[in-house]
Amino acid sequence: MFDFWQQYKLNYLRKHNRLNLDAMRRFNLPKPMIQKEFLDIVKQEFNQLH
């Protein structure tokens, strides 16, 4: 899994509604973490439509 500080940064972005690719790259989050987050967002939107 991802380390504490990476999770903390991701939660900070979620809390402040700034979860986007630029912000995640600025925080130096690893690529797999960014991919997982975007996949979760797409899954969530898909489930809301169906």
mmCIF file with all atom_site columns, C-alpha atoms in Angstrom:
data_model
loop_
_atom_site.group_PDB
_atom_site.id
_atom_site.type_symbol
_atom_site.label_atom_id
_atom_site.label_alt_id
_atom_site.label_comp_id
_atom_site.label_asym_id
_atom_site.label_entity_id
_atom_site.label_seq_id
_atom_site.pdbx_PDB_ins_code
_atom_site.Cartn_x
_atom_site.Cartn_y
_atom_site.Cartn_z
_atom_site.occupancy
_atom_site.B_iso_or_equiv
_atom_site.pdbx_formal_charge
_atom_site.auth_seq_id
_atom_site.auth_comp_id
_atom_site.auth_asym_id
_atom_site.auth_atom_id
_atom_site.pdbx_PDB_model_num
ATOM 1  C CA . MET A 1 1  ? 0.000   0.000  0.000   1.00 0.00 ? 1  MET A CA 1
ATOM 2  C CA . PHE A 1 2  ? 0.990   3.628  -0.018  1.00 0.00 ? 2  PHE A CA 1
ATOM 3  C CA . ASP A 1 3  ? 2.832   5.273  2.819   1.00 0.00 ? 3  ASP A CA 1
ATOM 4  C CA . PHE A 1 4  ? 1.303   7.558  5.425   1.00 0.00 ? 4  PHE A CA 1
ATOM 5  C CA . TRP A 1 5  ? 2.324   10.890 3.887   1.00 0.00 ? 5  TRP A CA 1
ATOM 6  C CA . GLN A 1 6  ? 1.033   9.972  0.443   1.00 0.00 ? 6  GLN A CA 1
ATOM 7  C CA . GLN A 1 7  ? -2.325  9.006  1.956   1.00 0.00 ? 7  GLN A CA 1
ATOM 8  C CA . TYR A 1 8  ? -2.315  12.226 3.985   1.00 0.00 ? 8  TYR A CA 1
ATOM 9  C CA . LYS A 1 9  ? -1.730  14.335 0.866   1.00 0.00 ? 9  LYS A CA 1
ATOM 10 C CA . LEU A 1 10 ? -4.509  12.534 -0.994  1.00 0.00 ? 10 LEU A CA 1
ATOM 11 C CA . ASN A 1 11 ? -6.948  13.019 1.895   1.00 0.00 ? 11 ASN A CA 1
ATOM 12 C CA . TYR A 1 12 ? -5.993  16.701 2.070   1.00 0.00 ? 12 TYR A CA 1
ATOM 13 C CA . LEU A 1 13 ? -6.853  17.138 -1.617  1.00 0.00 ? 13 LEU A CA 1
ATOM 14 C CA . ARG A 1 14 ? -10.169 15.318 -1.153  1.00 0.00 ? 14 ARG A CA 1
ATOM 15 C CA . LYS A 1 15 ? -11.072 17.386 1.900   1.00 0.00 ? 15 LYS A CA 1
ATOM 16 C CA . HIS A 1 16 ? -10.400 20.683 0.112   1.00 0.00 ? 16 HIS A CA 1
ATOM 17 C CA . ASN A 1 17 ? -12.099 19.616 -3.141  1.00 0.00 ? 17 ASN A CA 1
ATOM 18 C CA . ARG A 1 18 ? -8.877  19.924 -5.137  1.00 0.00 ? 18 ARG A CA 1
ATOM 19 C CA . LEU A 1 19 ? -8.587  16.379 -6.394  1.00 0.00 ? 19 LEU A CA 1
ATOM 20 C CA . ASN A 1 20 ? -7.256  16.763 -9.942  1.00 0.00 ? 20 ASN A CA 1
ATOM 21 C CA . LEU A 1 21 ? -4.268  15.568 -11.927 1.00 0.00 ? 21 LEU A CA 1
ATOM 22 C CA . ASP A 1 22 ? -2.259  18.785 -11.572 1.00 0.00 ? 22 ASP A CA 1
ATOM 23 C CA . ALA A 1 23 ? -2.663  18.898 -7.802  1.00 0.00 ? 23 ALA A CA 1
ATOM 24 C CA . MET A 1 24 ? -1.744  15.229 -7.416  1.00 0.00 ? 24 MET A CA 1
ATOM 25 C CA . ARG A 1 25 ? 1.373   15.689 -9.540  1.00 0.00 ? 25 ARG A CA 1
ATOM 26 C CA . ARG A 1 26 ? 2.333   18.827 -7.612  1.00 0.00 ? 26 ARG A CA 1
ATOM 27 C CA . PHE A 1 27 ? 2.145   16.771 -4.411  1.00 0.00 ? 27 PHE A CA 1
ATOM 28 C CA . ASN A 1 28 ? 4.423   14.147 -6.046  1.00 0.00 ? 28 ASN A CA 1
ATOM 29 C CA . LEU A 1 29 ? 1.959   11.309 -5.611  1.00 0.00 ? 29 LEU A CA 1
ATOM 30 C CA . PRO A 1 30 ? 3.034   8.081  -7.332  1.00 0.00 ? 30 PRO A CA 1
ATOM 31 C CA . LYS A 1 31 ? 1.484   7.200  -10.675 1.00 0.00 ? 31 LYS A CA 1
ATOM 32 C CA . PRO A 1 32 ? -0.280  4.030  -9.396  1.00 0.00 ? 32 PRO A CA 1
ATOM 33 C CA . MET A 1 33 ? -1.972  6.073  -6.677  1.00 0.00 ? 33 MET A CA 1
ATOM 34 C CA . ILE A 1 34 ? -3.192  8.642  -9.231  1.00 0.00 ? 34 ILE A CA 1
ATOM 35 C CA . GLN A 1 35 ? -4.466  5.882  -11.522 1.00 0.00 ? 35 GLN A CA 1
ATOM 36 C CA . LYS A 1 36 ? -6.298  4.163  -8.673  1.00 0.00 ? 36 LYS A CA 1
ATOM 37 C CA . GLU A 1 37 ? -7.933  7.412  -7.606  1.00 0.00 ? 37 GLU A CA 1
ATOM 38 C CA . PHE A 1 38 ? -9.175  8.234  -11.104 1.00 0.00 ? 38 PHE A CA 1
ATOM 39 C CA . LEU A 1 39 ? -10.438 4.678  -11.549 1.00 0.00 ? 39 LEU A CA 1
ATOM 40 C CA . ASP A 1 40 ? -12.378 4.964  -8.282  1.00 0.00 ? 40 ASP A CA 1
ATOM 41 C CA . ILE A 1 41 ? -13.924 8.241  -9.464  1.00 0.00 ? 41 ILE A CA 1
ATOM 42 C CA . VAL A 1 42 ? -15.003 6.697  -12.769 1.00 0.00 ? 42 VAL A CA 1
ATOM 43 C CA . LYS A 1 43 ? -16.478 3.666  -10.972 1.00 0.00 ? 43 LYS A CA 1
ATOM 44 C CA . GLN A 1 44 ? -18.395 5.946  -8.632  1.00 0.00 ? 44 GLN A CA 1
ATOM 45 C CA . GLU A 1 45 ? -19.836 8.016  -11.485 1.00 0.00 ? 45 GLU A CA 1
ATOM 46 C CA . PHE A 1 46 ? -20.765 4.880  -13.423 1.00 0.00 ? 46 PHE A CA 1
ATOM 47 C CA . ASN A 1 47 ? -22.588 3.426  -10.424 1.00 0.00 ? 47 ASN A CA 1
ATOM 48 C CA . GLN A 1 48 ? -24.511 6.671  -9.940  1.00 0.00 ? 48 GLN A CA 1
ATOM 49 C CA . LEU A 1 49 ? -25.760 6.523  -13.522 1.00 0.00 ? 49 LEU A CA 1
ATOM 50 C CA . HIS A 1 50 ? -26.968 2.927  -13.243 1.00 0.00 ? 50 HIS A CA 1
#
